[in-house]
Coordinates of C-alpha atoms in Angstrom, one line a residue:
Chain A
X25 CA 176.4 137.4 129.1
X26 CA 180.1 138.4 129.5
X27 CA 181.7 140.3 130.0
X28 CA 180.7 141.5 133.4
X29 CA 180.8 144.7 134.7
X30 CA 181.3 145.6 138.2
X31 CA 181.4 149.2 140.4
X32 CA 182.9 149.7 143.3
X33 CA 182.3 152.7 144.7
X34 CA 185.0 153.0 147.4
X35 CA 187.0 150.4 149.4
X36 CA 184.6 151.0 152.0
X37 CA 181.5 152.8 152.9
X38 CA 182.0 155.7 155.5
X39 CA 185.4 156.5 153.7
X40 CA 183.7 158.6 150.7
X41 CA 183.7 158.8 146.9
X42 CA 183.6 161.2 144.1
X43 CA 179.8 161.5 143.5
X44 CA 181.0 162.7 139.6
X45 CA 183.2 159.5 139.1
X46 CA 180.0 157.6 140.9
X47 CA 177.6 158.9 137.8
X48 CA 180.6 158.2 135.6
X49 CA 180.5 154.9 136.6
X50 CA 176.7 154.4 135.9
X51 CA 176.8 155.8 132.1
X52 CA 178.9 153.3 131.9
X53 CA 176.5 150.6 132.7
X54 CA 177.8 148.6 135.1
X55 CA 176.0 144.7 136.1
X56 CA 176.0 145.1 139.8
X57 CA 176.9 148.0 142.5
X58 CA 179.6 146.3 145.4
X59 CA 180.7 148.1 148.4
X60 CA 182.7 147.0 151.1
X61 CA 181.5 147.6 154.6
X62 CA 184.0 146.8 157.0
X63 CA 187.1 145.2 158.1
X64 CA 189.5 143.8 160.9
X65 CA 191.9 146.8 159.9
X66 CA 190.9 148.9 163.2
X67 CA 191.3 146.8 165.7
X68 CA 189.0 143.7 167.6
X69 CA 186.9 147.0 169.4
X70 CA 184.1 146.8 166.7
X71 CA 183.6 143.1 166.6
X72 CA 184.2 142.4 170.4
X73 CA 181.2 145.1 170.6
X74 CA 179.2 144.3 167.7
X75 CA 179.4 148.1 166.6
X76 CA 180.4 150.1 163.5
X77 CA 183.5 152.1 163.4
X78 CA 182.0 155.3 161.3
X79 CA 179.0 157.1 162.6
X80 CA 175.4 156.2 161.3
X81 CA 175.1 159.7 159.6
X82 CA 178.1 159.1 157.4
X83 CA 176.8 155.7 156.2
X84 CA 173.5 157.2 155.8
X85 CA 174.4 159.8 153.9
X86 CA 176.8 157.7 151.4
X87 CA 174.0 154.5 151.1
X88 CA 171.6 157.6 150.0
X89 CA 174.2 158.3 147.5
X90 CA 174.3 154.4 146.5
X91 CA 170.7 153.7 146.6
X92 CA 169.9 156.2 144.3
X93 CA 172.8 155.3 141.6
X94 CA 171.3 151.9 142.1
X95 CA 168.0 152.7 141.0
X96 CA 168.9 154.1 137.9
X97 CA 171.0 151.7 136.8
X98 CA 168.2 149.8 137.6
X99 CA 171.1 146.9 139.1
X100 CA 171.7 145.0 142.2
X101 CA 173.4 146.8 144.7
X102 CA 175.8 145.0 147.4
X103 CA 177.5 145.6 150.8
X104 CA 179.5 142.8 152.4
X105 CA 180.6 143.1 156.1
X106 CA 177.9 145.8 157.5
X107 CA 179.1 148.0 160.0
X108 CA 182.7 147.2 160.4
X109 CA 182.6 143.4 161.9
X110 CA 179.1 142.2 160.1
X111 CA 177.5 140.8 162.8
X112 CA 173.5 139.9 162.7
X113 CA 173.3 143.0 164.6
X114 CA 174.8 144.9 161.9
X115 CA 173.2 143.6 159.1
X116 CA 170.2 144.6 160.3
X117 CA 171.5 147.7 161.4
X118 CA 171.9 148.5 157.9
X119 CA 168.5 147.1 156.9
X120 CA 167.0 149.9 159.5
X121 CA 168.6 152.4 157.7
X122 CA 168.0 151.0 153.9
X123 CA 163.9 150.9 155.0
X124 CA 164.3 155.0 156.3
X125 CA 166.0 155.9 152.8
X126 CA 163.7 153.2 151.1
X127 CA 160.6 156.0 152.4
X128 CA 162.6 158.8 152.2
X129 CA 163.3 158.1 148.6
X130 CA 160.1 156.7 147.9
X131 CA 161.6 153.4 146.5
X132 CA 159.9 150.2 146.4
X133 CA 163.2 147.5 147.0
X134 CA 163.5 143.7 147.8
X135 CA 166.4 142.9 150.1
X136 CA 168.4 139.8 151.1
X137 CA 170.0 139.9 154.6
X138 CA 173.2 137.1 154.8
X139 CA 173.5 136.5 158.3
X140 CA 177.1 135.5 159.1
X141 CA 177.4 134.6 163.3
X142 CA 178.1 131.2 164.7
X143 CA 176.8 130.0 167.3
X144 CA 179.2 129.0 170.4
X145 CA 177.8 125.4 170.3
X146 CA 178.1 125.0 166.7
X147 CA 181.9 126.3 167.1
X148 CA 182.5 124.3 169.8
X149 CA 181.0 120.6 167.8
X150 CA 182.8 121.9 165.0
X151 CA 186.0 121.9 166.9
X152 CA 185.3 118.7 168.6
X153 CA 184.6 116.9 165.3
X154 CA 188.3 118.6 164.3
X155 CA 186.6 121.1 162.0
X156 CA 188.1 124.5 162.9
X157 CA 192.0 124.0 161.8
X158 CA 194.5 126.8 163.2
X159 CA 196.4 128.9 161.1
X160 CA 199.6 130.6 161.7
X161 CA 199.6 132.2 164.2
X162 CA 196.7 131.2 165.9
X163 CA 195.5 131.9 169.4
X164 CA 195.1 128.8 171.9
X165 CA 191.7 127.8 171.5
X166 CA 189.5 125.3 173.8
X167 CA 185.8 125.7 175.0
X168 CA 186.3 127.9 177.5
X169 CA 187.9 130.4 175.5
X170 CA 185.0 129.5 172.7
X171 CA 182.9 130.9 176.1
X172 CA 184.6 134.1 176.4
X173 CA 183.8 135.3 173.2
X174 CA 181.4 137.8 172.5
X175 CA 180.6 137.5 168.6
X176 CA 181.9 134.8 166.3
X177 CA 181.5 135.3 162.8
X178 CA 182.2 133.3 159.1
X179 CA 183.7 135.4 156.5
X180 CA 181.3 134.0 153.3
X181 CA 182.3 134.1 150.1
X182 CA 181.6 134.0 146.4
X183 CA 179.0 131.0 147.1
X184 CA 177.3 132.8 149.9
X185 CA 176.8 135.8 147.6
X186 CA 175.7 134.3 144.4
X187 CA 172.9 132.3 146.5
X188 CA 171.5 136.1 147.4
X189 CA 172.1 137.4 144.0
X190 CA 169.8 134.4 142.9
X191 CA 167.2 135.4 145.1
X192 CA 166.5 138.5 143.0
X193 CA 167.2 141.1 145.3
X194 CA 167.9 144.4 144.5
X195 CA 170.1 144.8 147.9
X196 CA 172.2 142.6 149.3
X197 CA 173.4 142.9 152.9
X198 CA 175.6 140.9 153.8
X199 CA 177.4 139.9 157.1
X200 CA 180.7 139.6 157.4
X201 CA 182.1 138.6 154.0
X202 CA 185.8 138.4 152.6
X203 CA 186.5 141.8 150.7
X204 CA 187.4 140.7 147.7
X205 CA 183.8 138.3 147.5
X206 CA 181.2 141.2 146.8
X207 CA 183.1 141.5 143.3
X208 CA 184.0 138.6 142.2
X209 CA 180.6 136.6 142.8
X210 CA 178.4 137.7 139.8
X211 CA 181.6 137.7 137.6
X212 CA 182.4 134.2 138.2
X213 CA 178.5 132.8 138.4
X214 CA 178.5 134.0 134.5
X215 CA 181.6 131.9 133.5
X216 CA 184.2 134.6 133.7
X217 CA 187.6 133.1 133.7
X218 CA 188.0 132.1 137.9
X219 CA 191.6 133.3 138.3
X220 CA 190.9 136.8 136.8
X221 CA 187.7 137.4 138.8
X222 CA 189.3 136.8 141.8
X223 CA 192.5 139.0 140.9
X224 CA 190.2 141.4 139.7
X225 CA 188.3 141.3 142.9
X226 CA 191.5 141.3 144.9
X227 CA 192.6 144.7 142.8
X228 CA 189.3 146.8 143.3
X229 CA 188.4 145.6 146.9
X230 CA 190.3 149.1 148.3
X231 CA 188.5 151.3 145.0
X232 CA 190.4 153.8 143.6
X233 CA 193.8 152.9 145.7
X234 CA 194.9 150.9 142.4
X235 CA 195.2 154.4 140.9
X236 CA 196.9 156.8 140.8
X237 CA 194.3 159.1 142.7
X238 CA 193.1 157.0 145.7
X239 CA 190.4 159.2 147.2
X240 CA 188.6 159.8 144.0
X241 CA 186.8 156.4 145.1
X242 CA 185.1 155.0 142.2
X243 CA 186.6 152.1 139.8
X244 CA 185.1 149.7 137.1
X245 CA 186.0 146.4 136.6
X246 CA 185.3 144.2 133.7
X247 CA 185.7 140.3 133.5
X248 CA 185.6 138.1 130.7
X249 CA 187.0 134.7 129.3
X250 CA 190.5 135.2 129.7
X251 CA 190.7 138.3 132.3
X252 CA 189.7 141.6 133.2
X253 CA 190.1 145.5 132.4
X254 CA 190.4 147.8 135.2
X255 CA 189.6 151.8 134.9
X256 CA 189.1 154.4 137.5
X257 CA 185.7 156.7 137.3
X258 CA 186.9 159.8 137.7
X259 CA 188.8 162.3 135.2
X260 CA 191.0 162.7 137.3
X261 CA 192.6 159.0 138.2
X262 CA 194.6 157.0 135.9
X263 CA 195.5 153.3 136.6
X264 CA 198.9 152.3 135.0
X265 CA 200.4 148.4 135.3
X266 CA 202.4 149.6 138.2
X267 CA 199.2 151.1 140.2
X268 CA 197.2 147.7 139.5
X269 CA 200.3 145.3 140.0
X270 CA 201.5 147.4 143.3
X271 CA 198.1 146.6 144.9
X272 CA 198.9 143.1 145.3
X273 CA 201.3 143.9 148.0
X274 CA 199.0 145.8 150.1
X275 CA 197.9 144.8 152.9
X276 CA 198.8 141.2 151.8
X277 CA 201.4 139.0 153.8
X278 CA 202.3 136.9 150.2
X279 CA 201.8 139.2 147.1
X280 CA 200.9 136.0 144.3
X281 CA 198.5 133.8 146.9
X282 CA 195.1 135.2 148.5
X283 CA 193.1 131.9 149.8
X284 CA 189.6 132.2 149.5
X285 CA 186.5 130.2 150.4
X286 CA 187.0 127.4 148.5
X287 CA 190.3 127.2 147.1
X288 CA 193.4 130.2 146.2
X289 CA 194.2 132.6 143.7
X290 CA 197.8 132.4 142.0
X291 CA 199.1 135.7 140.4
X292 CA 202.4 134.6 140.0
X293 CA 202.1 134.9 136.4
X294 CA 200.3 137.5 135.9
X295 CA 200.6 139.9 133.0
X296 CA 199.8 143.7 133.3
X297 CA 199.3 146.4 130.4
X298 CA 198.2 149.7 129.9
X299 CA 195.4 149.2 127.1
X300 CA 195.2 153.5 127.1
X301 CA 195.9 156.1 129.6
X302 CA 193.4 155.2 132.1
X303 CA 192.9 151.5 131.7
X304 CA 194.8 148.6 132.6
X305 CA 194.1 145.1 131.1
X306 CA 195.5 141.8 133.7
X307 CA 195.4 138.2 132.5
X308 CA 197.3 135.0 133.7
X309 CA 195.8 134.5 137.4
X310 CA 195.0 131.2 138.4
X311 CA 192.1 129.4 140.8
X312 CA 193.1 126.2 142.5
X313 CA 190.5 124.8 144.2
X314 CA 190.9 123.0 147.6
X315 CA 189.7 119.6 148.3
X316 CA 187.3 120.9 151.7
X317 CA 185.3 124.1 151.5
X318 CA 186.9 126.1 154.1
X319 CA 185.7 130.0 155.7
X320 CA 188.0 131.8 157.7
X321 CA 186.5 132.8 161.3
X322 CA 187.1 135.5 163.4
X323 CA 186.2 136.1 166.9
X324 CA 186.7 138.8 169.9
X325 CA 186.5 138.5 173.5
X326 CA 187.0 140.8 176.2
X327 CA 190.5 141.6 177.2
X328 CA 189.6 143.6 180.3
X329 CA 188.4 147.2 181.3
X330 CA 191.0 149.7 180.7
X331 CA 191.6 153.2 182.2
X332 CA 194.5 155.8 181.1
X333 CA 195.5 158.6 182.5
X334 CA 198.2 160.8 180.8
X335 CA 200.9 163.6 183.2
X336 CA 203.5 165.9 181.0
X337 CA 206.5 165.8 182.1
X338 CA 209.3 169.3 181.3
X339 CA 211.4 169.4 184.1
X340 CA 214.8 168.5 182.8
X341 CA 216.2 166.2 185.1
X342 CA 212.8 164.1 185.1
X343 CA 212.7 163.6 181.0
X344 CA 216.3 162.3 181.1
X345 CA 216.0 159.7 184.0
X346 CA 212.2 159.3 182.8
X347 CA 212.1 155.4 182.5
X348 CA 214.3 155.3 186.0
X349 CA 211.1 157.4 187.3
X350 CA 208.6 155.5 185.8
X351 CA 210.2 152.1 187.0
X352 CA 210.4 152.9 190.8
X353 CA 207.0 154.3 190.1
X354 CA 205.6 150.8 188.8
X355 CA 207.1 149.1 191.9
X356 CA 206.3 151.9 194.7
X357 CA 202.5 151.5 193.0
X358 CA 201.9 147.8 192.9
X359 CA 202.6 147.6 196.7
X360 CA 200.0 150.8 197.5
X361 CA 197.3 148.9 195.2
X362 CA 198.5 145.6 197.1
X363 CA 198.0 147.2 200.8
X364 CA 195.5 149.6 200.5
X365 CA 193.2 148.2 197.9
X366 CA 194.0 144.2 198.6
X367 CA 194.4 143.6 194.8
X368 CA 197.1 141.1 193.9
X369 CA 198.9 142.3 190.9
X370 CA 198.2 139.3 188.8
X371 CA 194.3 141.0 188.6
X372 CA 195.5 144.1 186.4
X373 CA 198.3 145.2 184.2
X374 CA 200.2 148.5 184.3
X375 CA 201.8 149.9 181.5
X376 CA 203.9 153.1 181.2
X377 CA 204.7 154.4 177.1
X378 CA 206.8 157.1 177.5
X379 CA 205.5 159.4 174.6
X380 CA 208.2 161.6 172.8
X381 CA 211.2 158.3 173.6
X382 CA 209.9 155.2 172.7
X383 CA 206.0 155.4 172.9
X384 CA 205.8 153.6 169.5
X385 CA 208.2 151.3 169.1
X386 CA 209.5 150.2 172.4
X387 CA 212.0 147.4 172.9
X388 CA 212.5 148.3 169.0
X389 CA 213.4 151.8 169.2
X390 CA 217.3 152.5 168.4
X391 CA 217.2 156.1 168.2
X392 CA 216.0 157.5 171.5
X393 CA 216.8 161.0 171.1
X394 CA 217.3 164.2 173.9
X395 CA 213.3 165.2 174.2
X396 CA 212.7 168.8 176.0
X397 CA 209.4 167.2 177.4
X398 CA 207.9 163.6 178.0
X399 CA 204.3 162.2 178.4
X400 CA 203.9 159.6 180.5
X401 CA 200.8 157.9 179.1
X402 CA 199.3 155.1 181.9
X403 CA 197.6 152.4 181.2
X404 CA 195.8 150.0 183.7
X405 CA 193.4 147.3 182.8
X406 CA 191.9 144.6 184.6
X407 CA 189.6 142.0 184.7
X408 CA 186.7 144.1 186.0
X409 CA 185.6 147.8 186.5
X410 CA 188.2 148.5 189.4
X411 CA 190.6 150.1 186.6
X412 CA 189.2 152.9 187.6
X413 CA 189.5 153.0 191.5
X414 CA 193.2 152.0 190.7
X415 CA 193.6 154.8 188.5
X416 CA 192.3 157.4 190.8
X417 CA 195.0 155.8 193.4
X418 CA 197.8 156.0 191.4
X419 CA 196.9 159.9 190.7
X420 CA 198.6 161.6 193.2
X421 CA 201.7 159.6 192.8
X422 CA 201.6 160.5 188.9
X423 CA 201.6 163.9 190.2
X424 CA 204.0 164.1 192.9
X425 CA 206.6 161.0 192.8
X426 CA 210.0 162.2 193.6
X427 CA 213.1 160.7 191.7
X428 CA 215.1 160.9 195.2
X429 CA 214.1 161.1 198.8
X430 CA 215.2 164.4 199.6
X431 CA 214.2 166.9 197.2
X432 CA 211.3 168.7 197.5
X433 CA 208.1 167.2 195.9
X434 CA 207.8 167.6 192.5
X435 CA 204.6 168.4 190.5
X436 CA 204.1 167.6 186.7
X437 CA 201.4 168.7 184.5
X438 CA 198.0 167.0 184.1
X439 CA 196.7 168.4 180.6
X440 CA 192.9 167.0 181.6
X441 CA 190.4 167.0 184.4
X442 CA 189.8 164.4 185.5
X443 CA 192.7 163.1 184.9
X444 CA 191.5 159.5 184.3
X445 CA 189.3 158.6 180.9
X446 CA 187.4 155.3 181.6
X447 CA 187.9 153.4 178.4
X448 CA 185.4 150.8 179.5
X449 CA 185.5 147.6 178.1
X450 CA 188.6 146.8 175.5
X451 CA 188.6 143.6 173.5
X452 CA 191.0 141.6 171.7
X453 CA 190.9 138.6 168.6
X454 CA 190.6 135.3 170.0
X455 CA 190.5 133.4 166.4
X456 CA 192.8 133.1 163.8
X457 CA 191.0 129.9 162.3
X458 CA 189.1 128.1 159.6
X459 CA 185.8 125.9 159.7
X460 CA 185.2 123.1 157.2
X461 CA 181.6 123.1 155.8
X462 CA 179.9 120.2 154.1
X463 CA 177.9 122.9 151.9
X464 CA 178.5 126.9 152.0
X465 CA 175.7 127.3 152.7
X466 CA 175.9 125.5 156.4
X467 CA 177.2 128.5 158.5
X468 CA 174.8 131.0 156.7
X469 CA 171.4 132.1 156.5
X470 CA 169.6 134.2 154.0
X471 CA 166.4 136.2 155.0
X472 CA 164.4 137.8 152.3
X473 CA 162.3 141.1 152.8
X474 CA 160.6 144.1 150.9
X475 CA 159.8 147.9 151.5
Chain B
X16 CA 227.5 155.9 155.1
X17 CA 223.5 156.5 154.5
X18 CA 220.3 154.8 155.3
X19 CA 218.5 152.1 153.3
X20 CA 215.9 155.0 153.3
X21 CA 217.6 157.7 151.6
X22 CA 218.8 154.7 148.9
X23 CA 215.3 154.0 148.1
X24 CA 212.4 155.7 146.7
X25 CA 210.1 154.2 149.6
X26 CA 209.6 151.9 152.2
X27 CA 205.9 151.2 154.1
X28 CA 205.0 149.0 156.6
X29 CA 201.3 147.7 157.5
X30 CA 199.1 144.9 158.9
X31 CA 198.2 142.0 156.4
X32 CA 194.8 141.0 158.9
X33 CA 195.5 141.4 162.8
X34 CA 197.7 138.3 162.8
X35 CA 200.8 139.9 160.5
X36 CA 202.7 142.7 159.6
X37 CA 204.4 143.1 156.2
X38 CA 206.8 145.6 154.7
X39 CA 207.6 146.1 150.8
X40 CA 210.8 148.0 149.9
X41 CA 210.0 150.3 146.9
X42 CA 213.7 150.6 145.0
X43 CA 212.4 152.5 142.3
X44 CA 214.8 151.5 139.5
X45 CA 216.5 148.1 138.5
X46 CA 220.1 149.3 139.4
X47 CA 218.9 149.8 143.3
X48 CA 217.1 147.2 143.3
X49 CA 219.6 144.7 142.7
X50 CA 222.4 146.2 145.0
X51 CA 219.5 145.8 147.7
X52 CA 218.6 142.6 146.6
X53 CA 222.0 141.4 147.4
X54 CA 223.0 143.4 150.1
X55 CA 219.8 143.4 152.7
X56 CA 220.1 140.2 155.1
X57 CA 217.5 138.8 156.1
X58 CA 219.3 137.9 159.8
X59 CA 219.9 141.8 159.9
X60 CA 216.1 142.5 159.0
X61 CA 215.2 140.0 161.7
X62 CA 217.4 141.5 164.4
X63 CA 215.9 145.1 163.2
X64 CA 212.1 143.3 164.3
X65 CA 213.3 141.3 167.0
X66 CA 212.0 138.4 165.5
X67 CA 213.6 134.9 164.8
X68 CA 215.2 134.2 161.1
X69 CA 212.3 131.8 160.3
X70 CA 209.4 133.7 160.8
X71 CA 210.7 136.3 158.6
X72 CA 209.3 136.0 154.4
X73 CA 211.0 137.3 151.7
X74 CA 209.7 138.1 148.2
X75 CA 212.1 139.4 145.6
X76 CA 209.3 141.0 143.4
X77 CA 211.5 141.5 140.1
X78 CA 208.6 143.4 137.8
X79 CA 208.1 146.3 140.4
X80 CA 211.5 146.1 141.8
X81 CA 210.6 145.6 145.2
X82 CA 211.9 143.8 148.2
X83 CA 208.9 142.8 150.8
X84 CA 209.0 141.0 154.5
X85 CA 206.1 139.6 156.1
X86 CA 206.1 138.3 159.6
X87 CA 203.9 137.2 162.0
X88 CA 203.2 140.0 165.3
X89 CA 204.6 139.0 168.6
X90 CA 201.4 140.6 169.6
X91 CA 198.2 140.6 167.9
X92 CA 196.3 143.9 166.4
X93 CA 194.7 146.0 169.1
X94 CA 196.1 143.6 171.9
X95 CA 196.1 145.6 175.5
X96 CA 200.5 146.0 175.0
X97 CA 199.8 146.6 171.7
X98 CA 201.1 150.2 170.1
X99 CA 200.6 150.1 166.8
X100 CA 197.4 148.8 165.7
X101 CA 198.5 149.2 162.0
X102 CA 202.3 148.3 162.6
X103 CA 202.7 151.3 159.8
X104 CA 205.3 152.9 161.8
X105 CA 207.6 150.0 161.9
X106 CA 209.1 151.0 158.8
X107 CA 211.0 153.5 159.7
X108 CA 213.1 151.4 161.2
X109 CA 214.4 149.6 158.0
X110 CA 214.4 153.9 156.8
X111 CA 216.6 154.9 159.5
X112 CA 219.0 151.4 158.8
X113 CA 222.6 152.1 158.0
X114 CA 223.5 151.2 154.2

């Protein structure tokens, strides 16, 4: 059955591909369709609120493109983490809108949902029974933080895939699923060799970013005995040992290991060549195993409800004394909200970047330059909705707080009206974990349907 | 004297999952990379970031002549004090570095 042939369209869908590398790709017969869905990379918003980051019309639009290559390669076509975080919610989320292009498109399709969220009572036996182990560094975790969460979710892997592949389905959505899973599954189910499909997985999992033209999208792998051939889709994109050798240090905290469910990969000896212009042969990665089957969790819980409000600041002698200002500022406002509102300040957080000094870098910044003009971007959050009554307190005072007592009253610029964008609920990542499983299968569930 | 920046072809900086930050050092040719090599310290890097010696990695990554860090965040991705989600501005501070 080798070798294996795998497209990957993108690194994820919503980013977009080259619809001419895309049919490129299909000539070329490949064994299976896999798209990544999602990702931590934006932040704990979409899993805290179980959302996707990229609108429904863009996914739409790019499945369409999908389903229909799909079709006439007449292959299995699969999506691991849908809609960002790959929640249940998600997953079906994208189920809803593979049955509207399933009529649109007139296609007749058998689907396998992974389902990837844990349950807090599971997590929380788990952890009694010393099951969840930390990694470094990991948030403090106990049961009432296990409480606070709002989704939990298992990152499956190869196993988790191959067991929908099996089911015959001609698309897989999957939860929440490590990137590099999606590819590597069928590879390694036919007996390619374990420490290439990984590596091969590893170097496609972001598309065409292992060339030397990124947003052309569309790359093919192909995995045999002894390793695998990588070659971007489109006319334009060429991958060369460095592009394909480079990628390992993306994104990745060690450049040789990338653990898995299940065991590692080792790259440390690995050999790239160019074979011709465009493709680039790799062999010499290894598997090890691990002893327990381990999947990595990850979890969000709410941080608290934020409110900002932004004032410009020109005036001369305000930008050069700006973090004096913004100092007697914090301590003149925690005593208003203190009297007039009766809020203690350990119920909310206020935060002053000063944007055109040090807005980015803070405590890090060793250049702060001469700026003509400042923005003094506010943050407030606290542990329920009154960020907002606090931020309409403070905005007067962000107006109109004189450096000294006797000068006339300043007034600085509010670009907006109001002044103050509710930000609503913000969240932040509350795991940093693994969970031991028996069997792969035991934090996962598989439902089968047709259209 | 100039900046580790200008000596180099190119230097980047971005999350490795919400939990790390990691920087690679492109030198561009064999020559550079060996004077870096030898003359970046890793207690200089660490004072650059704030961060202690021993949370700091270091890969020497001899086939692409490149010098990468990894380090774990003093706060995590998207945390409410948080001003970088993607921590891809932090290299500019190894850029702007005297060498």
């Amino acid at each position: 059955m080798l070798p294996i042939k795998v497209l990957v369209p993108s690194g994820v869908l919503g980013l977009g591909f080259d619809l001419e590398a895309l049919n490129n790709g299909i000539k070329n017969n490949p064994d299976i369709i896999s798209i990544d869905g999602g990702s931590t990379d934006s932040g704990p918003f979409s899993l805290g609120s179980g959302t996707s980051k990229y609108s429904r019309a863009a996914i739409k639009a790019e499945w369409k493109s999908l389903m229909i290559a799909r079709k006439k390669a007449n292959v299995p076509l699969v999506i691991g983490s849908c809609g960002t975080c790959g929640t249940n919610g998600m997953v079906d989320w994208m189920e809803n809108i593979t049955i509207e292009l399933a009529k649109e498109l007139n296609q007749h399709l058998k689907i396998a949902k992974l389902y990837c969220d844990q349950q807090k009572d599971y997590i929380k036996e788990s952890y009694k029974l010393n099951k969840i182990l930390s990694l470094n560094p990991a948030p403090k975790l106990n049961n009432k933080v296990i409480d606070e969460m709002t989704n939990i979710v298992a990152l499956a892997g190869a196993e988790q895939i191959q067991e929908c592949i099996n089911t015959g389905a001609d698309i897989i959505l999957a939860g929440r699923t490590t990137d590099t899973a999606i590819i590597s599954a069928l590879p390694l189910m036919k007996g390619a060799n374990p420490g290439s499909s990984w590596h091969g997985a590893k170097v496609a999992e972001c598309g065409a970013l292992c060339s030397t033209n990124p947003t052309s999208g569309v790359v093919m792998v192909e995995f045999d005995k002894t390793g695998f051939t990588v070659e971007p889709m489109s006319k334009n994109a060429f991958c060369t040992s460095q592009t394909v050798a480079a990628h390992m240090l993306y994104e990745n905290a060690d450049p040789y290991i990338l653990h898995e469910p299940g065991g590692h990969m080792d790259v440390t000896y690995s050999n790239y060549y160019n074979i011709d212009r465009k493709k680039v042969r790799v062999e010499g990665a290894i598997w090890n195993s691990s002893i327990n089957y381990n999947v990595k969790l990850e979890g969000a819980k709410i941080a608290g409800y934020q409110t900002s409000l932004l004032v410009l600041l020109r005036d001369h002698n305000y930008v050069k004394n700006i973090k004096k200002w913004t100092d007697k500022l914090s301590i003149f406002l925690k005593k208003e909200i203190n009297e007039r509102m009766d809020i203690n300040s350990s119920e909310y957080s206020i935060e002053f970047r000063h944007i055109g000094l040090d807005s980015i870098l803070g405590e890090l910044e060793k250049n702060l330059g001469n700026p003509v003009e400042v923005g003094v971007l506010c943050l407030i959050t606290s542990k329920n909705e009154i960020s907002i009554e606090i931020a309409k307190l403070i905005n007067p005072f962000l107006l109109h707080f004189p450096l000294s007592f006797n000068e006339e009253l300043p007034t600085f610029a509010f670009p907006f009206s109001p002044v103050h964008s509710d930000r609503g609920c913000v969240y932040e990542f509350a795991l940093n974990h693994i969970l031991e499983l028996d069997d792969p299968m035991d934090a996962f569930q598989i439902q089968i349907s047709e259209v | 004297m100039s900046t580790l920046g200008v000596k180099v072809k190119k230097i980047r900086s971005k999350n490795a999952g919400p939990f790390w930050i990691t920087i690679d050092v492109f030198c561009g040719d064999k020559k550079i990379y060996k004077d870096v090599c030898n003359k970046l310290r890793n207690a200089k890097i660490s004072s650059l970031l704030m961060i202690s010696e021993q949370d700091l990695k270091r890969f020497e990554i001899d086939n692409l002549n490149v010098i990468k860090f990894s380090f774990p965040r003093k706060i995590i991705q998207g945390d409410v004090f948080d001003r970088d989600m993607h921590g891809a501005q932090l290299a500019v501070l190894l850029s702007e570095m005297k060498f």
